[in-house]
CSV table of N, CA and C in Angstrom, one decimal:
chain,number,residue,atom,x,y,z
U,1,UNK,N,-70.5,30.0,45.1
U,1,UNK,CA,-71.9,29.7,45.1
U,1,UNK,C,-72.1,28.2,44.8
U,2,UNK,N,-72.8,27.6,45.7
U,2,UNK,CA,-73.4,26.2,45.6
U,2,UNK,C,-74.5,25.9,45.5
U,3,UNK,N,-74.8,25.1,44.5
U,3,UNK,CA,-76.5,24.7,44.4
U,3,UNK,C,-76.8,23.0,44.4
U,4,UNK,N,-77.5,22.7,45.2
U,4,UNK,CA,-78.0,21.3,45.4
U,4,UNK,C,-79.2,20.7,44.6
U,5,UNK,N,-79.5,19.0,44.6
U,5,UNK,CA,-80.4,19.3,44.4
U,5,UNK,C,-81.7,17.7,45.4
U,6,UNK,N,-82.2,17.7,46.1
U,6,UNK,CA,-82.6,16.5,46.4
U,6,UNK,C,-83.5,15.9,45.6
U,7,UNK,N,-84.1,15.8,44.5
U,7,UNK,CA,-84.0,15.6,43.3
U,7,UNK,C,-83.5,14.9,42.2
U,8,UNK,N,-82.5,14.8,42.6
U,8,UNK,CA,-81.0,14.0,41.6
U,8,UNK,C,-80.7,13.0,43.1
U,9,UNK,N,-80.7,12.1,42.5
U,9,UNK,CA,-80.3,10.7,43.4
U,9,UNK,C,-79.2,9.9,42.3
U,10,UNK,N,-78.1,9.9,42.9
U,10,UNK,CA,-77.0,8.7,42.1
U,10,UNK,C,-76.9,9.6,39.9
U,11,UNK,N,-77.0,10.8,40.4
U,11,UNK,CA,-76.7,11.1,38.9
U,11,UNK,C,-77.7,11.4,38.2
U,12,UNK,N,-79.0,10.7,38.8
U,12,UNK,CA,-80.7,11.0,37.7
U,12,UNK,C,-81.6,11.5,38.2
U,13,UNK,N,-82.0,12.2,37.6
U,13,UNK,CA,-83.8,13.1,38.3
U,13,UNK,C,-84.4,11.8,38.9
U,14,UNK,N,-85.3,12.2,40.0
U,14,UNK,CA,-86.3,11.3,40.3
U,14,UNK,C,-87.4,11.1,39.1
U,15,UNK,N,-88.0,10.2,38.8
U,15,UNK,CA,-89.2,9.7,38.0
U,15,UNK,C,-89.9,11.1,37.8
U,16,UNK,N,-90.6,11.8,39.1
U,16,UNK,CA,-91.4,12.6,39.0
U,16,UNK,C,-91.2,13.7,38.1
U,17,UNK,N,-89.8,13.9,38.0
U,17,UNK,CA,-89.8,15.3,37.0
U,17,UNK,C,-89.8,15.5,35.7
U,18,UNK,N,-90.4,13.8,35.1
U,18,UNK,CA,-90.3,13.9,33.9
U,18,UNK,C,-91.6,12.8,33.1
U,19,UNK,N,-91.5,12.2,32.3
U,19,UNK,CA,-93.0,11.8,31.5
U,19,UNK,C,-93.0,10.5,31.8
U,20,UNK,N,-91.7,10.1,33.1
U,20,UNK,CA,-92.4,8.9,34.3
U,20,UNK,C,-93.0,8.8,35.2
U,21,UNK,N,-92.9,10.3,35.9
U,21,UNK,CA,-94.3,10.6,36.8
U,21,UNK,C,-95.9,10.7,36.4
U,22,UNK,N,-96.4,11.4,37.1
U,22,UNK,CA,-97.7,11.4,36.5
U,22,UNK,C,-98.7,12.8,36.8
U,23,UNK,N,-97.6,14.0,37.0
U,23,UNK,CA,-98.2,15.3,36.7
U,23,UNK,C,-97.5,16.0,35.4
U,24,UNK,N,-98.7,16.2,34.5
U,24,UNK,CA,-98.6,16.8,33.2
U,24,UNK,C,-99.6,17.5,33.3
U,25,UNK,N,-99.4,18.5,32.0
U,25,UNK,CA,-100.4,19.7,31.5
U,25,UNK,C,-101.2,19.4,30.5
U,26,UNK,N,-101.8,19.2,30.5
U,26,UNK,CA,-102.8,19.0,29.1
U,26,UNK,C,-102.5,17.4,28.5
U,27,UNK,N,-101.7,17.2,29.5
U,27,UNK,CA,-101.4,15.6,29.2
U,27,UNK,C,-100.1,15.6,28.4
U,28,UNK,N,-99.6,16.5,28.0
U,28,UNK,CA,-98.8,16.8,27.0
U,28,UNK,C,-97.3,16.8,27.9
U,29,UNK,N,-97.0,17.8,28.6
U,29,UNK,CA,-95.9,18.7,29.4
U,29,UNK,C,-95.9,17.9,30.9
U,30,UNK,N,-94.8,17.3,31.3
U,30,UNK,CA,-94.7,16.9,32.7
U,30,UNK,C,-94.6,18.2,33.2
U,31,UNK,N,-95.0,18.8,34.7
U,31,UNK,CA,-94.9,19.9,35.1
U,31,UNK,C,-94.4,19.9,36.5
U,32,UNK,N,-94.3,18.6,36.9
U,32,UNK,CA,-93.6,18.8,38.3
U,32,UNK,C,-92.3,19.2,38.3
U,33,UNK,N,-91.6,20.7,38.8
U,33,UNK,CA,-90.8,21.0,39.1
U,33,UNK,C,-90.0,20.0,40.2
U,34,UNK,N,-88.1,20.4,40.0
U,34,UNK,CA,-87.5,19.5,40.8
U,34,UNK,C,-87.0,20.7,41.9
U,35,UNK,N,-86.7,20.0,43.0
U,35,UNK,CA,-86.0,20.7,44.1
U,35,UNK,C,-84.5,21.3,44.0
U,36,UNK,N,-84.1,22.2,44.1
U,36,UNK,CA,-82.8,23.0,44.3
U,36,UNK,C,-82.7,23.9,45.3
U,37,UNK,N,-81.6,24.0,45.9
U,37,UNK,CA,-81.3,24.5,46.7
U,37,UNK,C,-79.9,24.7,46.7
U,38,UNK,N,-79.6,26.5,47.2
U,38,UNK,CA,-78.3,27.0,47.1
U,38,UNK,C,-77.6,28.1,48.1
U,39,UNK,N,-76.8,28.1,48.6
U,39,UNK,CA,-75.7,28.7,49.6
U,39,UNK,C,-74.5,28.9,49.0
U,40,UNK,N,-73.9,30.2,49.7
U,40,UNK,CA,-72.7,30.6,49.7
U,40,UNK,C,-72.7,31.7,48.7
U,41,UNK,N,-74.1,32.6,48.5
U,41,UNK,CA,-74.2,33.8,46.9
U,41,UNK,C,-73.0,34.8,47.5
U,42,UNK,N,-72.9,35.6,46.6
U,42,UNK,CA,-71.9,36.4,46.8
U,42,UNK,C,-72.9,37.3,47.7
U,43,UNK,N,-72.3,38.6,47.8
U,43,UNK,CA,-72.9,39.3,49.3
U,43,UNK,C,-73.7,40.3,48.6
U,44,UNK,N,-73.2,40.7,47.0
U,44,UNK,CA,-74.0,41.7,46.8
U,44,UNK,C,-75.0,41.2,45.4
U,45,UNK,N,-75.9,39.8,46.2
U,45,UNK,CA,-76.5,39.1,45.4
U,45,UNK,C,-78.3,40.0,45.4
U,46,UNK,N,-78.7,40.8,44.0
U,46,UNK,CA,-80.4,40.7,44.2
U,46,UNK,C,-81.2,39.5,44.1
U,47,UNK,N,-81.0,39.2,43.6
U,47,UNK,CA,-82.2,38.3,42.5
U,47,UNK,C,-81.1,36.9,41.6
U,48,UNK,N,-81.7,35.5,41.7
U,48,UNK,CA,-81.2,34.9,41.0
U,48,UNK,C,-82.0,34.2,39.8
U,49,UNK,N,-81.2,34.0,39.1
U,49,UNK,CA,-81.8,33.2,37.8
U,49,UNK,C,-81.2,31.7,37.3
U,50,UNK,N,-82.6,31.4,37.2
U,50,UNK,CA,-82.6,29.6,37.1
U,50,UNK,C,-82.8,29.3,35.3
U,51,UNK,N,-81.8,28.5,35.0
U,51,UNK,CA,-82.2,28.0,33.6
U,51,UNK,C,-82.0,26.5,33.5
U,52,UNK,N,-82.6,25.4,32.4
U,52,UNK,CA,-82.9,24.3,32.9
U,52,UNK,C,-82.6,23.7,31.5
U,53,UNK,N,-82.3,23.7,30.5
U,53,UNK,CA,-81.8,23.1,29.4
U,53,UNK,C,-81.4,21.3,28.6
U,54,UNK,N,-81.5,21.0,27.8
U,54,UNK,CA,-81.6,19.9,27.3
U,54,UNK,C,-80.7,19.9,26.1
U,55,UNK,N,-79.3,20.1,26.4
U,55,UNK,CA,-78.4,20.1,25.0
U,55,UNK,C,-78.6,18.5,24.3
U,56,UNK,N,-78.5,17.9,24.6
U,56,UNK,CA,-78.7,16.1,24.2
U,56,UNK,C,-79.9,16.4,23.2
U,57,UNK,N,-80.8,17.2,23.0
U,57,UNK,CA,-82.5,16.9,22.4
U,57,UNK,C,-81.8,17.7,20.6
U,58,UNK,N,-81.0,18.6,21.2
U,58,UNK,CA,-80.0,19.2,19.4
U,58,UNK,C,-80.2,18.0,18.5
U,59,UNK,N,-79.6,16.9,18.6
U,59,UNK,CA,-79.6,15.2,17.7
U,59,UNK,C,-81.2,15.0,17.3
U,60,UNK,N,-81.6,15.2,18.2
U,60,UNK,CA,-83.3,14.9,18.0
U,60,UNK,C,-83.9,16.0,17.3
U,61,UNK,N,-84.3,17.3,17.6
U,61,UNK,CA,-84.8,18.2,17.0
U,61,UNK,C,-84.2,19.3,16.7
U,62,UNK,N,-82.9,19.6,16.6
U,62,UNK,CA,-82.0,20.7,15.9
U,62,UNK,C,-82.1,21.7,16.9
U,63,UNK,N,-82.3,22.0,18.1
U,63,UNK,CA,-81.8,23.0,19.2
U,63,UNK,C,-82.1,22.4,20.6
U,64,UNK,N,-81.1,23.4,21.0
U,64,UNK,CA,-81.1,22.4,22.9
U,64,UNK,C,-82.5,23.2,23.4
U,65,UNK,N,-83.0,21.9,24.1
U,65,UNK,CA,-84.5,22.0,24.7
U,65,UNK,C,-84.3,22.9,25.7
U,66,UNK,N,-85.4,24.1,25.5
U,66,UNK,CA,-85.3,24.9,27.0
U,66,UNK,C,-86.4,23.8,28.0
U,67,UNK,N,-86.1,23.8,29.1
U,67,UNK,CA,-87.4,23.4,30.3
U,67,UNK,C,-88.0,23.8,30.8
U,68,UNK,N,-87.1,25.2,31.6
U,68,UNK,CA,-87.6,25.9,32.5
U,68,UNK,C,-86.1,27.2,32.6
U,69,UNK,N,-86.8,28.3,32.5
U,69,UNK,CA,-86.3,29.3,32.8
U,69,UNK,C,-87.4,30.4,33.9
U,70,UNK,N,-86.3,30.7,35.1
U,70,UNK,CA,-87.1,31.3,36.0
U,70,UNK,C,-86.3,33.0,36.4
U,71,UNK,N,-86.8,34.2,36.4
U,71,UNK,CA,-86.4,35.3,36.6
U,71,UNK,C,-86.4,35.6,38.2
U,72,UNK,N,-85.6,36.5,38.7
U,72,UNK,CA,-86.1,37.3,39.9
U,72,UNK,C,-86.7,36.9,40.8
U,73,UNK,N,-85.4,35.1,41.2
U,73,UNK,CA,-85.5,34.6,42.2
U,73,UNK,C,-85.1,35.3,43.6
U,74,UNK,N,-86.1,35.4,44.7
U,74,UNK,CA,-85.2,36.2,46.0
U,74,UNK,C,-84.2,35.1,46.3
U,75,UNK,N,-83.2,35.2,46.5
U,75,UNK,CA,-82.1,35.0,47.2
U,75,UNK,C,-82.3,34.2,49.0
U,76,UNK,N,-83.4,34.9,49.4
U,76,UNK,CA,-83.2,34.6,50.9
U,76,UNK,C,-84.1,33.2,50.8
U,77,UNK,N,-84.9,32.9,49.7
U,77,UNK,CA,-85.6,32.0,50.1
U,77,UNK,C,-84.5,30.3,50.7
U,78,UNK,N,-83.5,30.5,49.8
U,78,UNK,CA,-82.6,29.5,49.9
U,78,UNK,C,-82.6,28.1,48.8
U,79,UNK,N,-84.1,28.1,48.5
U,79,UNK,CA,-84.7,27.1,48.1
U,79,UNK,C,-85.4,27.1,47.2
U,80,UNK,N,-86.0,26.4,46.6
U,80,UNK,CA,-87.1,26.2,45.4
U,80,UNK,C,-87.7,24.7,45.9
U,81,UNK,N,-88.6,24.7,46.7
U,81,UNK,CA,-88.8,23.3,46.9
U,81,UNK,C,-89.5,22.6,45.7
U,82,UNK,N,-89.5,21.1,45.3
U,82,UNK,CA,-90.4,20.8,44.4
U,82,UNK,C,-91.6,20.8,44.3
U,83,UNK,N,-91.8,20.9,42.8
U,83,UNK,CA,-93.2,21.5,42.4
U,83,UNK,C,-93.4,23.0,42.6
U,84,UNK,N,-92.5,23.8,42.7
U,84,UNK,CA,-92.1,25.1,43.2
U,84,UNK,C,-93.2,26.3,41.9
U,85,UNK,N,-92.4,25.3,40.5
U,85,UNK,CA,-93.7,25.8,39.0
U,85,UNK,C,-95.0,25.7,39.4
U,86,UNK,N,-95.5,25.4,39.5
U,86,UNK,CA,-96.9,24.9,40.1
U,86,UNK,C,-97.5,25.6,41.6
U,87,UNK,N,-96.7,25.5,42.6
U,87,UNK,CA,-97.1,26.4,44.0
U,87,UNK,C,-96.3,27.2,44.2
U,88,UNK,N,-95.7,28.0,43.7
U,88,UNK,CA,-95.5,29.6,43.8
U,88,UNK,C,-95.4,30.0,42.5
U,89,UNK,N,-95.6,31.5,42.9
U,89,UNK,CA,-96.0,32.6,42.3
U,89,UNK,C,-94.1,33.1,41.8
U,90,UNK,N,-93.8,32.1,40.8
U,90,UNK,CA,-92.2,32.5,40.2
U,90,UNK,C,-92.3,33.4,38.4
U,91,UNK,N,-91.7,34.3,38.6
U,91,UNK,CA,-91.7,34.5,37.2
U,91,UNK,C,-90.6,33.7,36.5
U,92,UNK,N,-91.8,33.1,35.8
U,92,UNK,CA,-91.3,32.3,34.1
U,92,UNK,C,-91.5,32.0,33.1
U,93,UNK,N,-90.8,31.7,32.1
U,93,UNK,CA,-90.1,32.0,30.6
U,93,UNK,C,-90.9,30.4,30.3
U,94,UNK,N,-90.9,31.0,29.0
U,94,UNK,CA,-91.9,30.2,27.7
U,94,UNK,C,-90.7,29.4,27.8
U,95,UNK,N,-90.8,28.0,27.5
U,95,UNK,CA,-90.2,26.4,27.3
U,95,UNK,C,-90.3,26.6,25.7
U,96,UNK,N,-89.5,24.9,25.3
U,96,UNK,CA,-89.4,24.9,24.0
U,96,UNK,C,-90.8,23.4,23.3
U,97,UNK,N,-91.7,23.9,24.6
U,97,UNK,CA,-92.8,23.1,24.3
U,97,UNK,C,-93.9,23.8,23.3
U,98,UNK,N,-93.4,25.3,23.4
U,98,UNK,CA,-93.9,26.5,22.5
U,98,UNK,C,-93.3,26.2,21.0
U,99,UNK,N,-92.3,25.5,20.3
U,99,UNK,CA,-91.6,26.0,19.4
U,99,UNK,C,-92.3,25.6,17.7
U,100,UNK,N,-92.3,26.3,17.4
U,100,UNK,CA,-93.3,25.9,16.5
U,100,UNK,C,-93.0,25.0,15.3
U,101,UNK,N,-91.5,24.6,15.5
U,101,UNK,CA,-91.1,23.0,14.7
U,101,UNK,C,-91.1,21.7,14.9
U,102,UNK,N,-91.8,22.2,16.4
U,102,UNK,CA,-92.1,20.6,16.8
U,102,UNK,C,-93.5,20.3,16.4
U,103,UNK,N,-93.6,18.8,16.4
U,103,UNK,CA,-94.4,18.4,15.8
U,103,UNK,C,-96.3,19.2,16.5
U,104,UNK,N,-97.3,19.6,15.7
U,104,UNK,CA,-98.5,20.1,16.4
U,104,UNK,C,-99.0,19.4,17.8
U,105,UNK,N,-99.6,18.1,17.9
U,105,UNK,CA,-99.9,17.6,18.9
U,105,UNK,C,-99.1,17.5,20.1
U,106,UNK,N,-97.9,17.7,19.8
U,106,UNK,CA,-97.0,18.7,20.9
U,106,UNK,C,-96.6,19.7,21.7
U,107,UNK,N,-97.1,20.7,20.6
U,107,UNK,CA,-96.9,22.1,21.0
U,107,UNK,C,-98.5,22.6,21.9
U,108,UNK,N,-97.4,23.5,23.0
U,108,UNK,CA,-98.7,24.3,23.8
U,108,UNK,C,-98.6,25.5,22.9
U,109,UNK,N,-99.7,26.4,23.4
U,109,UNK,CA,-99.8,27.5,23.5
U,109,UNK,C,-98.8,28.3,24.6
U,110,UNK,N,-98.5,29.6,24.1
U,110,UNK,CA,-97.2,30.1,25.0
U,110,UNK,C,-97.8,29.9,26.4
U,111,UNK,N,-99.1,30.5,26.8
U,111,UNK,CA,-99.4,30.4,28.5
U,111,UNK,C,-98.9,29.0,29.2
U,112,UNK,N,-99.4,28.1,28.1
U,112,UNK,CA,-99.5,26.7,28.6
U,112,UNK,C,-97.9,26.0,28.6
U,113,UNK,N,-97.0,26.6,27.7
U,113,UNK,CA,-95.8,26.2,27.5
U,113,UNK,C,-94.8,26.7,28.5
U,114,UNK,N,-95.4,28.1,29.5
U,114,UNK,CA,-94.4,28.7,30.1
U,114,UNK,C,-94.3,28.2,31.5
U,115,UNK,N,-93.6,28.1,32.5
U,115,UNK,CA,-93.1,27.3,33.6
U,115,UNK,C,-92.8,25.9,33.2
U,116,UNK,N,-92.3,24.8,34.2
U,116,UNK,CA,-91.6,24.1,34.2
U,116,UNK,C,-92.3,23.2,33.3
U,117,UNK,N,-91.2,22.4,32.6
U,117,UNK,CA,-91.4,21.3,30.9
U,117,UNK,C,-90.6,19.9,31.9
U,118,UNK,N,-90.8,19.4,32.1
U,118,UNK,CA,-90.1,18.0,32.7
U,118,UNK,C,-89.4,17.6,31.8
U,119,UNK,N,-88.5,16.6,31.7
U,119,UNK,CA,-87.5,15.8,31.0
U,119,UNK,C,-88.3,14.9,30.3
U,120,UNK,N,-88.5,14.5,29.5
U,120,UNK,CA,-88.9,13.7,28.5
U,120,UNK,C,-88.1,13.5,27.0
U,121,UNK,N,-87.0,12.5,27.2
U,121,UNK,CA,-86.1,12.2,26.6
U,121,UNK,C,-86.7,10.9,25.4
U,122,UNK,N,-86.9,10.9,23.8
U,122,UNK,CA,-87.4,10.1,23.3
U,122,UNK,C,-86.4,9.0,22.7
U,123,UNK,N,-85.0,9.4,22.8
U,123,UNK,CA,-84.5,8.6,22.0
U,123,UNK,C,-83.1,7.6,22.8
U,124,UNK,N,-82.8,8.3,24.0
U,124,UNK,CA,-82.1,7.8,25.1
U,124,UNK,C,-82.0,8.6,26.3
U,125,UNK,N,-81.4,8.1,27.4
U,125,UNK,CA,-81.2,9.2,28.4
U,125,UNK,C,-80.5,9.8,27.9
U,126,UNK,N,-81.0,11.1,28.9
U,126,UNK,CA,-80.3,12.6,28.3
U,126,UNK,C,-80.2,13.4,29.3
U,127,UNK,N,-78.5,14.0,29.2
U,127,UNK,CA,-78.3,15.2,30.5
U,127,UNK,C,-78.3,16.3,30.6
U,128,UNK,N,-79.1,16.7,31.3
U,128,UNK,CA,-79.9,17.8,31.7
U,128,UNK,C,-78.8,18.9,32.4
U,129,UNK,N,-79.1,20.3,32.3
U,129,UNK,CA,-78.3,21.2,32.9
U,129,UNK,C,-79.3,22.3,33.3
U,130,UNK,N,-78.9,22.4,34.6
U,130,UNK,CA,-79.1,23.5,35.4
U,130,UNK,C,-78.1,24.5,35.8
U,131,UNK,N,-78.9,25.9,35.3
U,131,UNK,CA,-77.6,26.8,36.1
U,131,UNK,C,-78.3,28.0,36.8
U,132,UNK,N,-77.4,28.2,38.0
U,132,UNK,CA,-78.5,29.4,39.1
U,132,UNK,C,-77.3,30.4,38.6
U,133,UNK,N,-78.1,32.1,38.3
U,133,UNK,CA,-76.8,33.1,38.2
U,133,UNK,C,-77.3,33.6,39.1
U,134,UNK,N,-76.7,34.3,40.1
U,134,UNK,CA,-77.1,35.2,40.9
U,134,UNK,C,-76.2,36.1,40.6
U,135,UNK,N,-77.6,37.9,40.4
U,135,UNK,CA,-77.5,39.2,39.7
U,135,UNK,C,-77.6,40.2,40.6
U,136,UNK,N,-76.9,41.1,40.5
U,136,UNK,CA,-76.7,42.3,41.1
U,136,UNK,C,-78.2,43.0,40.9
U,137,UNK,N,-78.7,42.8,40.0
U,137,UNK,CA,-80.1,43.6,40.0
U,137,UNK,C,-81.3,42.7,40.1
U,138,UNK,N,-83.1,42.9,39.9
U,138,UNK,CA,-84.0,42.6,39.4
U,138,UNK,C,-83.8,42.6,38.0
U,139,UNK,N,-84.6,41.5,36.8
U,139,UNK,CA,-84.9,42.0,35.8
U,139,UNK,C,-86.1,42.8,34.9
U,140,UNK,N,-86.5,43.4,34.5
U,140,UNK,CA,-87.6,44.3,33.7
U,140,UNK,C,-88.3,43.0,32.9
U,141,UNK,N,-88.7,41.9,33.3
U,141,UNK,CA,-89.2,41.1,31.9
U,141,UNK,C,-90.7,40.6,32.8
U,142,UNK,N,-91.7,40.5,31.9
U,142,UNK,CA,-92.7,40.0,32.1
U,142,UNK,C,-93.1,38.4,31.9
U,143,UNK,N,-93.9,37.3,32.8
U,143,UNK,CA,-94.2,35.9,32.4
U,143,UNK,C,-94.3,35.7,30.8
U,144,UNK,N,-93.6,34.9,30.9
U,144,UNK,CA,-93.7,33.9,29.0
U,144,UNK,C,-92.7,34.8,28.3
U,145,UNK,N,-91.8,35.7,29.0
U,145,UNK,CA,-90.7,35.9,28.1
U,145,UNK,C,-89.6,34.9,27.8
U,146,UNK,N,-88.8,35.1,26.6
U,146,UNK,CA,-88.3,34.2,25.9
U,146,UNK,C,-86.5,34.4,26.5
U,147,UNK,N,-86.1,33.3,26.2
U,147,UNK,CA,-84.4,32.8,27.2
U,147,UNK,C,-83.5,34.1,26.3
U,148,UNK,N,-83.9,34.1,24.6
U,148,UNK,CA,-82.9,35.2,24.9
U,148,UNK,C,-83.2,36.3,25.3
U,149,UNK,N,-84.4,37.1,25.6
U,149,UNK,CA,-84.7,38.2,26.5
U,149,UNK,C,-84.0,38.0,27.9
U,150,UNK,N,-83.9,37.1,28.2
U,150,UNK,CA,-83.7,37.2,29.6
U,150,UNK,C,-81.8,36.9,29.7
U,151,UNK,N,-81.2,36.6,28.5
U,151,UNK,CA,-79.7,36.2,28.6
U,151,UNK,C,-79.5,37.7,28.1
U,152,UNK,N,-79.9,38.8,27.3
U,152,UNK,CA,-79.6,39.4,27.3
U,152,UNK,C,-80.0,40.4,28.6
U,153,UNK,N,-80.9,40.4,29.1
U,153,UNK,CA,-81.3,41.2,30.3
U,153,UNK,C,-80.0,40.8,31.2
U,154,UNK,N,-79.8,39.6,31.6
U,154,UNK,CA,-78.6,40.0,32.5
U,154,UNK,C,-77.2,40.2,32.2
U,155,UNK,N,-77.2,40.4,31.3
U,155,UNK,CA,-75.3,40.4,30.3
U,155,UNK,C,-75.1,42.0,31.2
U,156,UNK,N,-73.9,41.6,31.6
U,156,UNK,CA,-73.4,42.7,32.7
U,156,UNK,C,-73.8,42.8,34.1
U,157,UNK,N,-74.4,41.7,34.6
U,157,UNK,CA,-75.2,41.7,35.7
U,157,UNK,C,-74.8,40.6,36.5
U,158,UNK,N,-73.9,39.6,35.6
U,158,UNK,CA,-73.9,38.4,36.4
U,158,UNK,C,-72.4,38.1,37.5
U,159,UNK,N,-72.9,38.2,38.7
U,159,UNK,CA,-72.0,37.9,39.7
U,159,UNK,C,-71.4,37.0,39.7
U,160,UNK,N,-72.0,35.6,39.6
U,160,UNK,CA,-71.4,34.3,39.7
U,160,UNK,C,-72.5,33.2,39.4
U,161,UNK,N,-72.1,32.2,38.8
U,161,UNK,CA,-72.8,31.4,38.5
U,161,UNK,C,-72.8,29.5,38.7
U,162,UNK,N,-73.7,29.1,39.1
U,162,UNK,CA,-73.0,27.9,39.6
U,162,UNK,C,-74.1,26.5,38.3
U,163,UNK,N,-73.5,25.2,38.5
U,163,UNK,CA,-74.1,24.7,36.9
U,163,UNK,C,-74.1,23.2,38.1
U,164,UNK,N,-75.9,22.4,37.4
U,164,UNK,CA,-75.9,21.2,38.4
U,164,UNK,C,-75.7,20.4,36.8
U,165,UNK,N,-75.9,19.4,36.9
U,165,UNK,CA,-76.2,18.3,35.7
U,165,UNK,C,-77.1,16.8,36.3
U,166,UNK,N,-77.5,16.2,35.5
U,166,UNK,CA,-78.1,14.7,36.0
U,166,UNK,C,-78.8,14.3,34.6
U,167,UNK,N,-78.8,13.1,34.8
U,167,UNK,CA,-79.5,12.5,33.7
U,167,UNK,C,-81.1,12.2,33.8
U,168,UNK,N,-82.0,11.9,32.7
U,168,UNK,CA,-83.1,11.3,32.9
U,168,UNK,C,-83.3,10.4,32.2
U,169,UNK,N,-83.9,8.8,32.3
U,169,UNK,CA,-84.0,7.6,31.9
U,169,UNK,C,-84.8,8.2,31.0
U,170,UNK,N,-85.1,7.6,29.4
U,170,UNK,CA,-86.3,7.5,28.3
U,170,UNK,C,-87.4,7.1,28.6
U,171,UNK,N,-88.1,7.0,27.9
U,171,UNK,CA,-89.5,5.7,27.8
U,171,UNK,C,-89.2,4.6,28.0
């Protein structure tokens, strides 16, 4: 399984997918999702799942940032074009823009925290991880569920899994 991303130019997100662009939620959350795209699933692929993580933000706030976690991707679409959070209809998982140790003027409300959190790195660039699993099943989870509902939902389920990386410049 291979996942792309046009998106990542020379190792780093484009501007847009993070608090250099200039689509945010409440002013708060960059929301422009980035582009990926993937070939070669195994054959007895249902549904895949997208996770989008910030190990580098641990130094900063004591756990790796979630961004974006997405459930019960079809398979045949091939793609997730950008901005995909925003113009389709994807089921997804509450961010760590919900977490209630970050500072208040930060934090959304879960509705508002769940689909895509852009990169916004405060203390240097920081690399980002992406990984698509593609599952033998659908999962049972409803919007604004949480990453470990959904790492446990697929434990036993996972076919194969493929992992992107890239950086994003600070402020």
């Amino acid at each position: 399984m291979k996942i792309k991303s046009n998106s990542i130019i020379n190792g780093y997100f484009k501007d847009d997918i993070g608090h250099h662009g200039s689509n945010f939620l409440k002013g708060i959350k960059p929301n422009y999702s980035f582009h990926l795209a993937w070939e070669d699933l195994p054959k007895d692929t249902v549904s895949l799942v997208l996770t989008f993580v910030d190990y580098d933000a641990i130094p900063v706030c004591g756990f790796t940032w979630i961004h974006w976690t997405v459930a019960n991707i079809d398979p045949l679409l091939n793609e997730l074009p950008e901005n995909a959070s925003v113009n389709l209809n994807l089921l997804e998982g509450v961010t760590s823009w919900n977490s209630g140790i970050i500072p208040e003027d930060w934090r959304l409300d879960k509705e508002d925290a769940t689909g895509f959190g852009g990169c916004a790195p405060p203390d240097q660039e920081h690399l980002y991880t992406i990984k698509l699993y593609a599952l033998d099943k659908k999962l049972s989870l409803t919007r604004g569920f949480f990453m470990n509902d959904l790492r446990k939902a697929m434990k036993g389920h996972i076919l194969e899994k493929s992992t992107l990386e890239a950086l994003y410049k600070t402020k």
